[in-house]
Coordinates of C-alpha atoms in Angstrom, one line a residue:
Chain V
M1 CA 117.7 107.9 134.3
A2 CA 115.3 106.4 132.6
P3 CA 113.1 109.3 130.5
P4 CA 109.4 109.5 132.1
R5 CA 106.7 107.8 130.8
S6 CA 104.9 110.7 129.4
F7 CA 108.6 111.5 126.6
L8 CA 107.9 107.1 125.8
W9 CA 104.3 108.0 124.9
S10 CA 104.9 110.8 122.8
R11 CA 108.4 109.5 121.3
R12 CA 106.3 106.0 120.5
I13 CA 103.0 107.7 118.6
F14 CA 105.3 109.5 116.9
L15 CA 108.1 107.2 115.7
T16 CA 104.7 105.2 114.8
L17 CA 102.7 107.4 112.5
L18 CA 105.8 108.8 110.8
T19 CA 106.6 105.2 110.0
G20 CA 103.8 104.9 108.2
F21 CA 104.2 107.7 106.2
V22 CA 107.6 106.9 105.1
L23 CA 106.4 103.0 104.4
V24 CA 103.2 103.4 102.8
P25 CA 104.5 104.3 99.4
V26 CA 107.0 101.9 100.3
Y27 CA 104.3 99.3 100.3
V28 CA 101.8 100.5 97.5
M29 CA 105.4 99.9 95.1
V30 CA 106.0 96.7 96.7
S31 CA 102.7 95.4 96.2
S32 CA 101.4 97.2 93.8
S33 CA 104.0 95.3 91.4
L34 CA 102.6 92.1 92.4
K35 CA 98.6 92.4 91.4
P36 CA 97.1 91.6 88.0
L37 CA 96.7 95.1 85.3
A38 CA 92.7 94.1 86.2
D39 CA 93.7 94.1 90.2
V40 CA 95.7 98.0 89.6
S41 CA 93.2 99.2 87.3
G42 CA 90.9 99.5 89.5
K43 CA 89.6 100.3 93.0
F44 CA 92.6 100.4 95.3
R45 CA 93.0 97.2 97.2
W46 CA 95.2 97.0 100.5
V47 CA 95.2 93.3 99.8
P48 CA 96.1 92.4 96.4
S49 CA 93.2 89.9 94.7
G50 CA 96.2 87.5 93.5
L51 CA 100.0 87.5 93.8
T52 CA 101.7 87.1 90.0
I53 CA 105.7 88.3 89.2
R54 CA 104.4 88.2 85.8
P55 CA 104.8 92.4 85.6
Y56 CA 108.9 91.6 86.6
I57 CA 109.0 89.4 83.2
D58 CA 106.7 92.1 80.9
I59 CA 108.9 95.3 82.2
W60 CA 112.3 94.3 80.3
S61 CA 110.1 93.3 76.8
T62 CA 107.4 97.0 77.4
V63 CA 110.3 99.1 77.3
P64 CA 114.0 98.7 76.9
L65 CA 114.1 98.4 80.4
A66 CA 117.8 97.1 80.4
R67 CA 118.9 99.7 77.7
Y68 CA 118.0 102.5 80.1
F69 CA 119.4 100.5 82.8
V70 CA 122.4 100.0 81.1
N71 CA 122.4 103.7 80.2
S72 CA 122.0 104.8 83.7
L73 CA 124.5 102.8 84.7
I74 CA 127.6 104.2 83.0
V75 CA 126.3 107.2 83.3
A76 CA 126.2 107.2 86.4
G77 CA 129.4 105.3 87.5
A78 CA 131.0 107.4 84.8
A79 CA 130.1 110.4 86.5
T80 CA 130.8 109.3 90.2
V81 CA 134.1 108.8 89.1
C82 CA 135.0 111.2 87.5
S83 CA 134.0 113.5 90.1
V84 CA 135.7 111.4 93.2
V85 CA 138.8 112.0 91.5
I86 CA 138.7 115.4 90.4
A87 CA 137.6 116.3 93.4
V88 CA 140.7 114.6 95.3
F89 CA 143.0 116.5 93.3
A90 CA 140.7 119.9 93.9
A91 CA 140.2 119.6 97.9
Y92 CA 144.1 118.7 98.6
A93 CA 144.9 122.0 96.9
V94 CA 142.6 123.8 98.4
S95 CA 143.2 121.8 101.9
R96 CA 147.2 121.7 101.6
Y97 CA 148.3 125.1 99.8
E98 CA 148.3 128.8 100.3
F99 CA 147.5 130.2 96.9
R100 CA 146.2 133.3 95.3
G101 CA 143.1 133.0 94.0
K102 CA 142.0 130.4 96.3
R103 CA 139.4 132.0 98.0
T104 CA 137.7 133.1 94.5
F105 CA 137.7 129.8 93.2
T106 CA 135.8 127.7 96.2
V107 CA 133.5 130.7 97.0
T108 CA 132.4 130.5 92.8
V109 CA 132.8 126.5 93.4
L110 CA 130.1 126.7 96.1
S111 CA 128.3 129.7 94.8
T112 CA 127.2 127.5 91.9
Q113 CA 125.6 125.2 93.9
M114 CA 122.8 128.0 94.5
F115 CA 122.2 127.8 91.2
P116 CA 119.1 126.4 89.4
G117 CA 119.6 123.4 87.1
I118 CA 117.1 124.9 85.0
L119 CA 119.3 128.1 84.3
F120 CA 122.5 126.1 82.6
L121 CA 119.6 123.8 80.2
L122 CA 119.5 126.1 77.4
P123 CA 122.8 127.1 77.9
L124 CA 124.5 123.8 78.2
F125 CA 122.1 122.4 75.3
L126 CA 123.4 125.6 72.8
I127 CA 126.9 124.5 74.1
Y128 CA 126.8 121.7 73.1
V129 CA 125.0 121.8 69.9
N130 CA 127.5 124.0 68.7
I131 CA 130.5 121.7 69.6
G132 CA 129.1 119.2 68.6
D133 CA 128.8 121.6 64.6
A134 CA 132.1 123.3 64.8
T135 CA 134.0 119.5 66.0
G136 CA 131.9 117.0 64.9
I137 CA 131.9 115.6 69.0
A138 CA 128.6 114.1 70.0
L139 CA 127.6 115.5 72.9
F140 CA 124.6 116.5 73.1
G141 CA 122.3 113.5 72.7
S142 CA 125.2 111.5 73.8
R143 CA 125.8 109.9 77.2
G144 CA 129.7 111.7 76.7
G145 CA 127.2 115.1 77.6
L146 CA 125.2 113.7 79.7
I147 CA 128.6 111.7 82.0
L148 CA 130.0 115.8 81.9
T149 CA 126.9 117.8 83.0
Y150 CA 126.2 115.0 85.7
L151 CA 130.4 115.0 86.8
T152 CA 129.6 118.3 87.7
F153 CA 126.6 118.7 89.3
S154 CA 127.8 116.3 92.8
L155 CA 131.7 118.6 92.2
P156 CA 131.0 121.3 94.2
F157 CA 128.9 119.5 97.1
S158 CA 132.2 117.5 97.0
I159 CA 135.4 119.5 96.5
W160 CA 133.8 121.0 100.2
M161 CA 133.3 117.7 102.1
L162 CA 136.5 117.0 101.3
I163 CA 138.1 119.9 101.8
G164 CA 136.4 119.4 105.6
Y165 CA 138.0 115.8 105.5
F166 CA 141.1 116.6 104.0
D167 CA 141.6 119.3 106.9
S168 CA 140.6 116.7 109.4
V169 CA 143.6 114.3 108.6
P170 CA 146.7 115.4 110.5
R171 CA 149.8 117.2 108.4
D172 CA 152.3 116.1 109.9
L173 CA 151.2 112.3 108.2
D174 CA 151.9 113.6 105.3
E175 CA 155.2 115.9 105.7
A176 CA 156.8 113.2 107.4
A177 CA 155.8 111.9 103.7
L178 CA 157.0 114.4 102.3
V179 CA 160.2 114.4 104.6
D180 CA 160.4 110.4 103.6
G181 CA 160.7 111.2 100.2
C182 CA 157.3 111.1 98.9
G183 CA 156.2 113.4 95.9
P184 CA 153.1 116.4 96.3
L185 CA 151.2 113.3 95.1
G186 CA 152.4 110.0 96.6
A187 CA 151.5 112.1 99.9
L188 CA 148.4 112.6 99.3
F189 CA 147.5 108.6 97.1
R190 CA 149.6 107.2 100.0
V191 CA 149.1 108.8 103.1
V192 CA 145.6 111.3 102.7
V193 CA 143.1 109.9 100.5
P194 CA 144.3 106.5 102.7
A195 CA 143.0 108.3 106.4
A196 CA 140.1 110.0 104.0
I197 CA 138.1 107.2 102.6
P198 CA 135.1 107.5 104.4
G199 CA 134.5 110.8 103.1
I200 CA 135.4 109.7 100.0
V201 CA 133.0 106.9 100.0
A202 CA 130.4 109.6 101.5
V203 CA 131.0 111.9 98.9
A204 CA 131.1 109.2 95.8
V205 CA 127.7 107.4 97.4
Y206 CA 125.7 111.2 96.9
A207 CA 127.5 111.9 92.8
F208 CA 125.7 108.3 91.8
M209 CA 122.8 109.1 93.9
T210 CA 123.0 112.1 92.1
A211 CA 123.3 111.5 88.5
W212 CA 121.2 107.8 88.6
G213 CA 118.2 110.4 90.4
E214 CA 118.5 113.9 87.8
V215 CA 115.3 113.8 85.7
L216 CA 115.6 117.8 83.6
F217 CA 118.8 116.9 82.0
A218 CA 118.0 113.4 81.2
S219 CA 114.8 114.1 79.3
V220 CA 116.2 116.9 77.2
M221 CA 120.0 115.9 76.7
T222 CA 119.2 112.2 75.6
N223 CA 117.7 110.2 72.7
D224 CA 116.7 107.2 71.9
T225 CA 119.7 105.2 72.1
T226 CA 121.0 107.5 75.1
R227 CA 118.0 107.3 77.3
T228 CA 118.4 106.8 81.0
L229 CA 115.7 105.0 83.5
A230 CA 114.6 109.2 84.6
V231 CA 112.8 109.0 81.4
G232 CA 112.5 105.2 80.0
L233 CA 109.9 104.6 83.4
Q234 CA 107.9 107.1 81.1
G235 CA 107.3 104.5 78.1
Y236 CA 105.1 102.7 80.9
S237 CA 102.0 105.1 80.0
T238 CA 100.6 104.5 76.9
L239 CA 97.3 106.5 75.1
N240 CA 95.8 102.8 76.3
N241 CA 97.3 101.7 79.1
V242 CA 98.6 102.8 82.2
Y243 CA 100.7 99.6 83.4
W244 CA 100.6 100.8 86.9
N245 CA 101.9 97.6 88.3
Q246 CA 104.7 97.2 85.8
I247 CA 105.5 100.8 86.7
M248 CA 105.4 99.6 90.3
A249 CA 107.9 97.5 89.5
A250 CA 110.2 98.8 87.5
S251 CA 110.2 101.6 89.8
L252 CA 111.2 98.4 92.9
V253 CA 113.8 97.5 90.2
V254 CA 116.0 101.0 89.6
S255 CA 115.3 101.7 93.1
V256 CA 116.9 98.6 94.8
P257 CA 120.5 99.5 93.9
V258 CA 120.9 102.7 94.8
V259 CA 118.6 102.3 97.8
A260 CA 121.1 99.2 98.9
G261 CA 124.2 101.0 98.4
F262 CA 122.7 104.1 100.5
L263 CA 121.6 101.9 103.6
L264 CA 125.2 100.3 103.4
L265 CA 127.2 102.7 103.2
Q266 CA 124.7 105.4 105.2
R267 CA 127.5 105.1 108.3
Y268 CA 130.1 106.7 105.9
L269 CA 127.9 109.6 104.3
V270 CA 127.1 110.2 107.9
A271 CA 130.4 110.6 109.0
G272 CA 131.3 112.8 105.5
L273 CA 128.4 115.5 107.0
T274 CA 129.8 115.5 110.5
A275 CA 133.3 116.3 109.5
G276 CA 133.1 118.4 105.1
A277 CA 129.3 120.2 106.4
V278 CA 128.8 120.2 109.8
K279 CA 131.5 121.4 112.0
Chain A
M1 CA 123.6 118.9 98.7
T2 CA 124.5 122.5 99.4
T3 CA 125.7 121.6 102.8
T4 CA 128.5 123.5 101.7
T5 CA 127.1 127.1 100.4
A6 CA 126.8 127.9 104.5
A7 CA 129.8 126.9 105.9
S8 CA 132.2 128.3 103.1
A9 CA 130.6 132.3 104.4
D10 CA 131.1 131.5 107.8
P11 CA 134.1 132.9 107.4
G12 CA 134.7 132.6 111.6
E13 CA 134.5 128.7 112.2
R14 CA 136.6 128.5 108.9
T15 CA 139.3 130.7 109.9
V16 CA 139.4 129.1 113.4
R17 CA 139.4 125.3 112.7
K18 CA 142.4 126.1 110.3
D19 CA 144.2 128.4 112.7
S20 CA 145.8 125.0 114.6
P21 CA 147.1 123.3 111.7
G22 CA 147.8 126.6 110.6
A23 CA 150.4 127.5 112.7
A24 CA 152.2 124.8 112.6
R25 CA 152.6 125.4 108.5
G26 CA 153.9 128.8 108.9
P27 CA 157.2 128.2 108.8
R28 CA 157.0 125.0 106.1
R29 CA 156.3 127.9 104.2
T30 CA 159.3 128.6 102.0
G31 CA 160.4 124.9 100.7
R32 CA 157.0 125.0 99.4
I33 CA 157.3 128.0 97.1
R34 CA 159.0 126.0 94.3
R35 CA 155.9 124.4 94.0
I36 CA 153.8 127.1 93.9
G37 CA 152.3 125.5 89.8
L38 CA 151.3 122.9 91.4
P39 CA 148.1 123.9 93.2
Y40 CA 146.6 125.0 90.2
L41 CA 147.7 121.6 88.2
L42 CA 145.6 120.6 90.4
L43 CA 142.7 122.5 90.3
L44 CA 142.7 123.1 86.8
P45 CA 140.5 120.2 85.5
A46 CA 138.3 121.2 88.1
L47 CA 137.9 124.9 86.9
L48 CA 137.8 123.3 83.8
L49 CA 134.8 121.3 84.2
E50 CA 134.0 124.2 86.5
L51 CA 134.0 127.5 83.2
L52 CA 132.4 124.4 80.8
V53 CA 129.6 123.7 82.2
H54 CA 128.9 125.8 85.4
L55 CA 130.7 129.9 84.5
V56 CA 129.9 129.8 80.5
P57 CA 126.3 129.1 80.2
M58 CA 125.7 131.3 82.5
V59 CA 127.6 133.8 80.5
I60 CA 125.7 132.9 77.8
G61 CA 122.3 132.8 79.8
I62 CA 123.0 136.1 80.7
V63 CA 123.4 136.8 76.9
M64 CA 120.8 134.9 75.8
S65 CA 118.3 137.1 78.2
F66 CA 118.3 140.1 76.2
K67 CA 117.8 138.8 73.0
E68 CA 114.7 137.9 71.2
L69 CA 115.1 134.0 70.8
T70 CA 112.9 132.4 69.4
Q71 CA 112.7 128.9 67.5
F72 CA 114.6 130.5 64.3
Y73 CA 116.9 131.3 66.0
I74 CA 117.6 128.5 68.8
R75 CA 120.7 126.4 66.1
D76 CA 122.5 130.0 65.7
W77 CA 121.7 131.7 68.4
G78 CA 124.0 134.2 68.0
T79 CA 122.5 135.6 64.8
A80 CA 119.2 137.1 67.3
P81 CA 118.3 140.3 67.3
W82 CA 118.7 142.4 70.5
S83 CA 116.1 142.8 72.4
G84 CA 117.5 145.4 75.0
L85 CA 115.7 145.3 78.3
D86 CA 112.7 143.8 76.1
N87 CA 112.6 140.8 77.9
Y88 CA 113.7 141.9 81.8
K89 CA 110.1 144.2 80.9
V90 CA 107.1 141.6 79.9
S91 CA 109.0 139.8 83.0
V92 CA 107.3 142.1 84.9
D93 CA 105.0 143.6 83.7
F94 CA 102.4 142.3 86.0
S95 CA 99.5 143.5 84.7
A96 CA 100.2 141.3 80.8
P97 CA 100.0 137.7 81.4
V98 CA 103.7 137.1 81.3
G99 CA 104.9 138.9 84.2
K100 CA 102.0 138.1 86.0
A101 CA 101.8 134.1 85.5
L102 CA 105.5 134.5 87.0
L103 CA 104.2 136.6 89.6
H104 CA 101.6 133.8 90.7
S105 CA 104.3 131.4 89.9
F106 CA 107.0 132.9 92.4
M107 CA 104.2 133.8 95.4
V108 CA 103.6 130.0 94.7
T109 CA 107.1 128.6 95.5
V110 CA 107.6 131.4 98.1
G111 CA 105.2 129.5 100.0
F112 CA 105.5 126.4 99.3
T113 CA 108.9 126.4 100.1
L114 CA 108.5 128.3 103.2
L115 CA 105.9 125.3 104.5
S116 CA 108.4 122.2 103.0
V117 CA 111.0 123.5 104.9
G118 CA 109.3 124.3 107.5
L119 CA 108.3 121.4 107.7
C120 CA 110.6 119.1 106.6
W121 CA 113.1 120.7 109.4
L122 CA 110.6 120.2 112.5
I123 CA 110.3 116.4 111.7
G124 CA 113.7 116.0 110.8
T125 CA 114.6 117.4 114.5
A126 CA 111.5 115.8 116.7
A127 CA 112.5 112.3 114.7
A128 CA 116.6 112.9 115.5
I129 CA 116.5 113.9 119.1
Y130 CA 113.8 110.6 119.8
M131 CA 116.5 108.7 118.6
Q132 CA 118.7 109.9 120.2
D133 CA 119.6 108.1 122.8
T134 CA 118.8 104.2 122.2
F135 CA 116.3 101.6 122.4
R136 CA 115.6 98.6 120.5
G137 CA 114.9 98.6 116.9
R138 CA 116.3 101.9 116.6
G139 CA 119.1 101.0 113.6
L140 CA 116.4 99.5 111.8
L141 CA 114.2 102.7 112.3
R142 CA 116.7 104.8 111.2
A143 CA 117.4 102.8 107.8
L144 CA 114.0 103.0 107.1
F145 CA 113.8 106.4 107.7
L146 CA 116.6 106.9 105.0
V147 CA 114.8 105.2 102.6
P148 CA 112.8 108.3 100.7
Y149 CA 116.4 109.9 101.0
A150 CA 117.8 107.1 99.1
L151 CA 115.0 105.6 96.3
P152 CA 115.4 108.1 92.8
V153 CA 113.2 111.1 92.6
Y154 CA 110.7 109.8 89.1
A155 CA 110.2 106.0 90.7
A156 CA 109.4 107.5 94.2
V157 CA 107.1 110.7 93.0
I158 CA 105.4 107.7 90.4
T159 CA 104.6 106.1 93.1
W160 CA 102.8 109.1 94.9
V161 CA 101.3 109.7 91.4
F162 CA 99.9 106.1 91.7
M163 CA 98.4 107.0 94.4
F164 CA 96.6 110.5 94.0
Q165 CA 95.3 108.8 90.8
H166 CA 91.6 109.3 90.9
D167 CA 90.2 106.4 90.5
N168 CA 92.7 103.8 91.4
G169 CA 94.2 105.3 93.7
L170 CA 95.6 105.1 97.2
V171 CA 94.4 108.7 98.7
N172 CA 90.9 108.6 97.9
H173 CA 90.3 105.0 99.1
V174 CA 91.6 106.1 102.2
L175 CA 90.1 109.5 102.6
H176 CA 86.8 108.6 100.6
D177 CA 86.2 104.5 100.9
Q178 CA 87.2 103.8 104.3
L179 CA 87.4 107.3 106.3
H180 CA 84.1 109.3 104.2
L181 CA 85.9 112.1 104.8
T182 CA 85.2 113.4 101.2
D183 CA 82.1 113.5 99.0
K184 CA 83.3 112.3 96.5
P185 CA 86.7 111.1 95.5
S186 CA 88.7 114.4 94.3
F187 CA 92.0 114.8 92.4
W188 CA 94.5 115.6 93.3
L189 CA 97.1 115.9 90.8
I190 CA 94.9 119.1 89.3
G191 CA 93.5 121.6 90.5
D192 CA 93.6 123.7 94.2
N193 CA 94.7 120.6 95.7
S194 CA 97.6 119.5 93.9
F195 CA 99.6 122.5 95.8
Y196 CA 98.5 119.9 99.1
A197 CA 99.6 116.7 96.9
L198 CA 102.9 118.2 96.0
L199 CA 104.1 119.6 99.3
V200 CA 102.9 116.9 100.3
V201 CA 105.6 114.4 98.4
S202 CA 108.2 117.2 98.8
V203 CA 108.2 116.9 102.8
W204 CA 108.1 112.9 103.0
K205 CA 111.4 113.4 99.8
G206 CA 112.7 116.3 102.0
W207 CA 112.7 115.2 106.1
P208 CA 115.0 112.5 106.0
F209 CA 117.7 114.8 104.9
A210 CA 116.8 117.4 108.1
F211 CA 117.0 113.6 110.0
L212 CA 120.5 113.3 108.7
I213 CA 121.4 116.6 109.1
V214 CA 120.7 117.0 113.4
M215 CA 121.6 113.6 113.8
A216 CA 125.3 114.6 113.0
G217 CA 125.0 117.9 115.0
L218 CA 123.3 116.3 117.9
Q219 CA 126.4 113.2 117.6
N220 CA 128.5 116.9 118.7
I221 CA 126.8 117.3 121.5
P222 CA 129.4 116.0 124.2
G223 CA 127.1 113.9 127.3
E224 CA 128.5 116.1 129.9
L225 CA 126.2 118.3 129.4
Y226 CA 123.1 116.4 129.8
E227 CA 124.5 114.8 132.6
A228 CA 125.4 119.0 134.6
A229 CA 122.2 119.4 133.9
A230 CA 119.7 116.6 135.2
L231 CA 121.9 116.3 138.5
D232 CA 120.9 120.7 138.0
G233 CA 117.5 119.2 138.3
A234 CA 116.8 120.4 134.7
G235 CA 113.7 118.5 133.4
L236 CA 114.1 117.2 129.5
W237 CA 111.7 120.2 128.4
Q238 CA 114.4 122.1 129.6
Q239 CA 117.7 120.4 128.0
L240 CA 115.5 120.4 125.1
R241 CA 116.3 124.2 125.1
R242 CA 118.5 125.1 127.1
I243 CA 121.3 122.6 125.6
T244 CA 119.6 120.8 122.5
L245 CA 118.7 123.6 120.5
P246 CA 121.4 125.8 121.1
S247 CA 123.8 123.9 120.7
L248 CA 122.6 122.5 117.4
R249 CA 122.4 126.6 115.8
A250 CA 125.5 126.3 113.4
V251 CA 123.7 122.8 111.9
N252 CA 120.6 124.5 111.7
Q253 CA 121.4 127.6 110.1
V254 CA 123.3 125.6 106.5
L255 CA 121.0 123.1 106.9
I256 CA 118.5 125.8 106.5
L257 CA 119.6 127.7 104.0
V258 CA 120.7 124.2 101.7
L259 CA 116.1 122.9 102.6
F260 CA 115.6 126.2 101.9
L261 CA 117.9 126.6 98.1
W262 CA 117.1 123.2 97.4
T263 CA 113.3 123.0 97.1
F264 CA 113.2 126.4 95.9
N265 CA 115.5 124.8 93.3
D266 CA 113.7 121.8 92.4
F267 CA 112.3 120.7 89.3
N268 CA 112.4 116.9 89.7
T269 CA 109.4 116.4 92.0
P270 CA 106.5 118.7 90.4
F271 CA 107.5 117.8 86.9
V272 CA 107.5 114.1 87.6
L273 CA 104.8 114.4 89.4
F274 CA 102.4 117.4 86.7
G275 CA 104.2 116.9 84.0
R276 CA 105.4 119.7 81.7
T277 CA 103.3 121.3 82.3
A278 CA 101.8 121.9 86.5
P279 CA 98.7 123.2 87.8
E280 CA 97.9 126.7 88.4
S281 CA 98.1 126.6 92.5
A282 CA 101.6 124.0 91.9
D283 CA 103.0 125.7 89.3
L284 CA 106.7 126.5 91.3
I285 CA 109.3 128.5 89.6
S286 CA 111.5 125.9 88.1
V287 CA 109.0 124.0 85.6
H288 CA 107.3 127.3 84.9
I289 CA 110.7 128.8 83.6
Y290 CA 111.3 125.6 82.0
Q291 CA 107.7 125.9 80.5
A292 CA 108.2 129.7 79.3
S293 CA 111.3 128.5 77.8
F294 CA 110.2 124.7 75.7
V295 CA 106.7 124.5 75.4
T296 CA 105.8 127.8 74.5
W297 CA 109.6 128.0 72.6
N298 CA 110.4 132.1 74.3
F299 CA 114.3 131.2 75.3
G300 CA 114.7 134.9 75.6
T301 CA 112.1 135.4 78.2
G302 CA 112.8 132.3 79.6
S303 CA 116.6 133.8 80.4
A304 CA 115.8 136.8 81.9
M305 CA 113.7 134.7 84.2
S306 CA 116.5 132.5 85.0
V307 CA 118.5 135.7 85.7
L308 CA 115.9 137.4 87.9
L309 CA 115.0 134.0 90.2
L310 CA 119.2 134.4 90.4
L311 CA 119.3 138.3 92.0
F312 CA 116.8 137.3 93.8
L313 CA 118.1 133.5 95.3
L314 CA 121.8 135.8 95.9
V315 CA 120.2 138.2 97.5
V316 CA 118.2 136.3 99.7
T317 CA 120.7 133.8 100.8
G318 CA 123.8 137.0 101.0
A319 CA 121.5 138.9 102.9
Y320 CA 120.2 135.3 105.4
L321 CA 124.3 134.5 105.7
L322 CA 125.2 137.8 107.3
L323 CA 121.9 137.9 109.6
T324 CA 123.0 134.6 111.0
S325 CA 126.7 135.4 111.4
R326 CA 125.7 138.4 113.5
G327 CA 123.5 136.7 115.2
R328 CA 125.9 134.0 115.9
K329 CA 128.5 136.9 117.0
T330 CA 125.4 137.9 119.4
A331 CA 125.3 135.2 120.5
D332 CA 128.6 134.2 121.6
V333 CA 130.2 137.5 123.2

């Protein structure tokens, strides 16, 4: 049964408009990144006056972009790995065991999700400074402090989504493994984790994106050497000039890895959301 | 993100889901008693981190809100003098400048959040429903629609900053030079227009999330329902009203709560769009508190404002969850 023409037409119009809305900024980003400075400084033009790859060469020397890139990679990568591992343990405990305080734990973890980041910013800043003063461990301004902060941002979501995922793995599977002589951790890593790979991938993608895109804590808790991309991109505007072509080129360069990763893995993310949150 | 919050507070569904495997688990539980310490051990890393990064800071934040905390005490904040309820009094004294500005920012945030969430939900739902059946180019379009969501906030928003520039931006070029809709190029990042600029960026960035979630929700609706309805002579509109929307109820409840909390607390978008001090018309509460704390160095008042914000969010979320769960119960009967 084919849908009526009116439906097809309304769909065509709606989806065309929406595609335009989505694509215009992407087009601006790509086209401006290939324009000479004179072109981006003057009136906007849909068609560049001349194409150049110069901005892509200059971005690396105008600001230490490579260093920011490495910082972001280390911070986001470490936060992702740690938060996935910790979430796997916690979700396994909640999904498979009955224990006192279970409900308190889940409710507490989840409710931290609704708090505005600004609430934690100053206290956390003070805690890191105090820990530094007391123990000599530099958390404030270091990558370690940022990693610690970011991994808890994604942790509640990861735990929750993995509980949903682990719940959907039949218990008989890991109980059979227990009967066959696996320890609880053996059952977790040999049976439950492999069966829940899509959920784990989804959680990892989410954790990485959160850390890669965070601005607030990155702008307060980093210094010259630990600055991440979120803060570093501001360096392209100087008092005299705003290098819009370079800003766009740099934005594109820092976006490509996450967007590509996300699009490749979006199938898992959708599956993960279905199993973990929507059901 | 917060997808989880509402689902957790949805005891009805959680228990239903757990009952089936739980039944099989009952008899074996005795063998588990010996490992009673294990779950706690597994939870330990998560607990420690939550404690360090969420719970302790929250307690400190509440303590700070009762102190006279200015930049002089910041390194040794414990010694700052107590000020009782002064910070709260200043925050809610709506006739004085600080309270007035906070109230204004709060109202702007509420209005902005409602508009943004409404538009995100509407666009996301419409797109998901239109793309429910297969057609040529659907996969490509779906990937494309997720791009704004996947882009890092600062890269995406900075592009919008460029587009909203007064002299060399695309928006003025189109509205003024090409369509002649305005007498002269407008300012978008200062003054009253900033509200709309922020709204457009927020919707552009946020609707794909609604799309993603609704798409996932639509996959759970059995196709037979539509076939049966079509046999009974129900048109597309009726199918939408009688099958699709009711089936999405639970999904929507979670989605709207998540979008609400997410938009309400958003700091990144306005911060990249406007910098440390947002224009009055688009002064969202997160940036306002940041400004009150880090620009005017009044951390005590900033903390009091955060606590008030938190109380508001708790009340709203609680009320929302109560209302929706009661609504669902009556709907199910």
